[in-house]
Amino acid sequence: MRRLPVFWLPLVTAVLLLVVAEIAQRSGLFPITVAAPSQVWQVLVGNPRLFGETVVPTLQAALIGYLCAAAAALAAASVASLIAPAWTPIYRFGVALSSIPLTATTPLLVVWIGNGLSTRVLIAALASYFPILVGAMQGFRAFESTSAELFHVLSASPLQRLRLLVIPASLPLLFAGLKIAAPSAILGTILAEWAGAERGLGVLMIYALGAFDVPKVWFAVTASCLLAAAVYALAAAIEMRVVRWQAATVLED
Amino acid sequence: MVSRPGLLPRRTGALSALLRSLSGIGMAIAVFVGMWALLVHQFQIPAYMLPEPAGVWQALLSHRAKLGRNFWFTAQSALAGLAISTTFAIALALAFINSPAVARATFPLVIALRTVPVIAVAPLITLMVGRGFATSVVVVTIVSFFPLLVNLMRGLGAVDPGMVELMRVCGAGRWQQIWVVRVPCALPYFFAGLRVAGSAAILGALLAEWLTGMKGLGYLIIESAELRETELMWVALFIGMTMALVVFAITSAAERATLHWKR
């Protein structure tokens, strides 16, 4: 019974706020730069192709970039945990990559590799690499040293050690990184789309701003925020499944 | 704790340390430019990918009026935004320290502000406050507010409880406590926050100018990239990054200079 209000209260508040915004806009209380919720909804419903031309390309580039970043970060973290001297250089390189200000260098990357999909994928990957790397690197050594000794005493094979000790222990930290990185990939893609692309939410933002199309700007912004929140929620949902399974096996042991 | 007398007479050593770091920076720049020129020359890199240092220098000289104007615009908006966010952060942090009720009431709002992705809402800000100075200031304020607030709260709370106790025993008022004990203790934290906020402010200003597309270094970077004026783009990029680095260096120095309070 106590869990019900936790979920319902924000929802009711959000709906109420939307209704108030709608009424306030219709009665002219808001400046013309604020779109009514119904107008924003009309943007989505009135143009059947809009969703496929804005949300889908952004999501696609962000997803590819995110997966590339995850693969690269996991590989780098594995190398770092296997070869002790490589730990610091890999971490330093990650820090250097993350300290490149994407805001300043995205135009440069667009000049270098063009305004195709690969640029957006690269920028999404750059935006999401570091959190995943930190999560994976810390996760891969988060196992308890006593458990590691037990594996050693029982002469577990390296594969067994990896599968039964290192990976289960790494999951909470790994997912902490994966969760933070997911919205970053979306925002990085939008940034790349500002610098030049044919379709996507970032492109819609620029065009709608240029045309002073208030409902479309609001749609683009709302869709971006919702998309960023949605990928975070998705990562969190996967985490809940995976880490709960992990906790269950630990208890069985 | 061992007292370290070397900590206080820092002022005499500060100048030579500054000179040493300056010469280090100069050497690093020389090596960097040398390697850059060699790279372009050796591999015949086309100018649109990486122009020669001489060409970039030439662009700096021939576009200096334009660069100066846009630099000044970016610097102004970053400073104005930082001033606003610092004022708000100090006021809010003091309110939080003085009254838990205020903290409870406003902290969810602060967290909400924190979770808003600036890249996503910058178009809305542009739409509402117009294309120009105001958008830059609002974006800078948003990106720099949170690191300042967090560090100020941590700093104001990091004071030794014994000192506060002593102040109270001696009959100091609430504001006297804050001014004499909490503020000096909070200064290093404040400058650490300002270090993060300052770099974020420069980048936030670039981001806003990119979107508003009227003035500023961010606008210059994107415009010269689109017009394929690569040399100008590199100059603008370098100026933007140098601004962020200078802010970083100044605030780091201020943080170190105020650390002697926190022995």
mmCIF file of C-alpha atoms in Angstrom, chain B residues 25 52 58 60 73 80 106-107 123 143 189 199 248:
data_model
loop_
_atom_site.group_PDB
_atom_site.id
_atom_site.type_symbol
_atom_site.label_atom_id
_atom_site.label_comp_id
_atom_site.label_asym_id
_atom_site.label_seq_id
_atom_site.Cartn_x
_atom_site.Cartn_y
_atom_site.Cartn_z
ATOM 1 C CA ILE B 25 53.928 26.509 -20.259
ATOM 2 C CA GLU B 52 50.001 25.019 -40.655
ATOM 3 C CA GLN B 58 48.236 34.689 -39.999
ATOM 4 C CA LEU B 60 44.884 35.465 -35.900
ATOM 5 C CA PHE B 73 31.337 38.868 -26.089
ATOM 6 C CA ALA B 80 28.005 37.811 -16.150
ATOM 7 C CA THR B 106 14.296 24.229 -2.189
ATOM 8 C CA PHE B 107 16.620 21.275 -2.571
ATOM 9 C CA PRO B 123 16.791 25.933 -27.683
ATOM 10 C CA VAL B 143 25.804 25.115 -15.988
ATOM 11 C CA TYR B 189 35.888 24.659 -1.416
ATOM 12 C CA SER B 199 35.466 25.956 -17.248
ATOM 13 C CA PHE B 248 41.170 26.876 -14.450
#
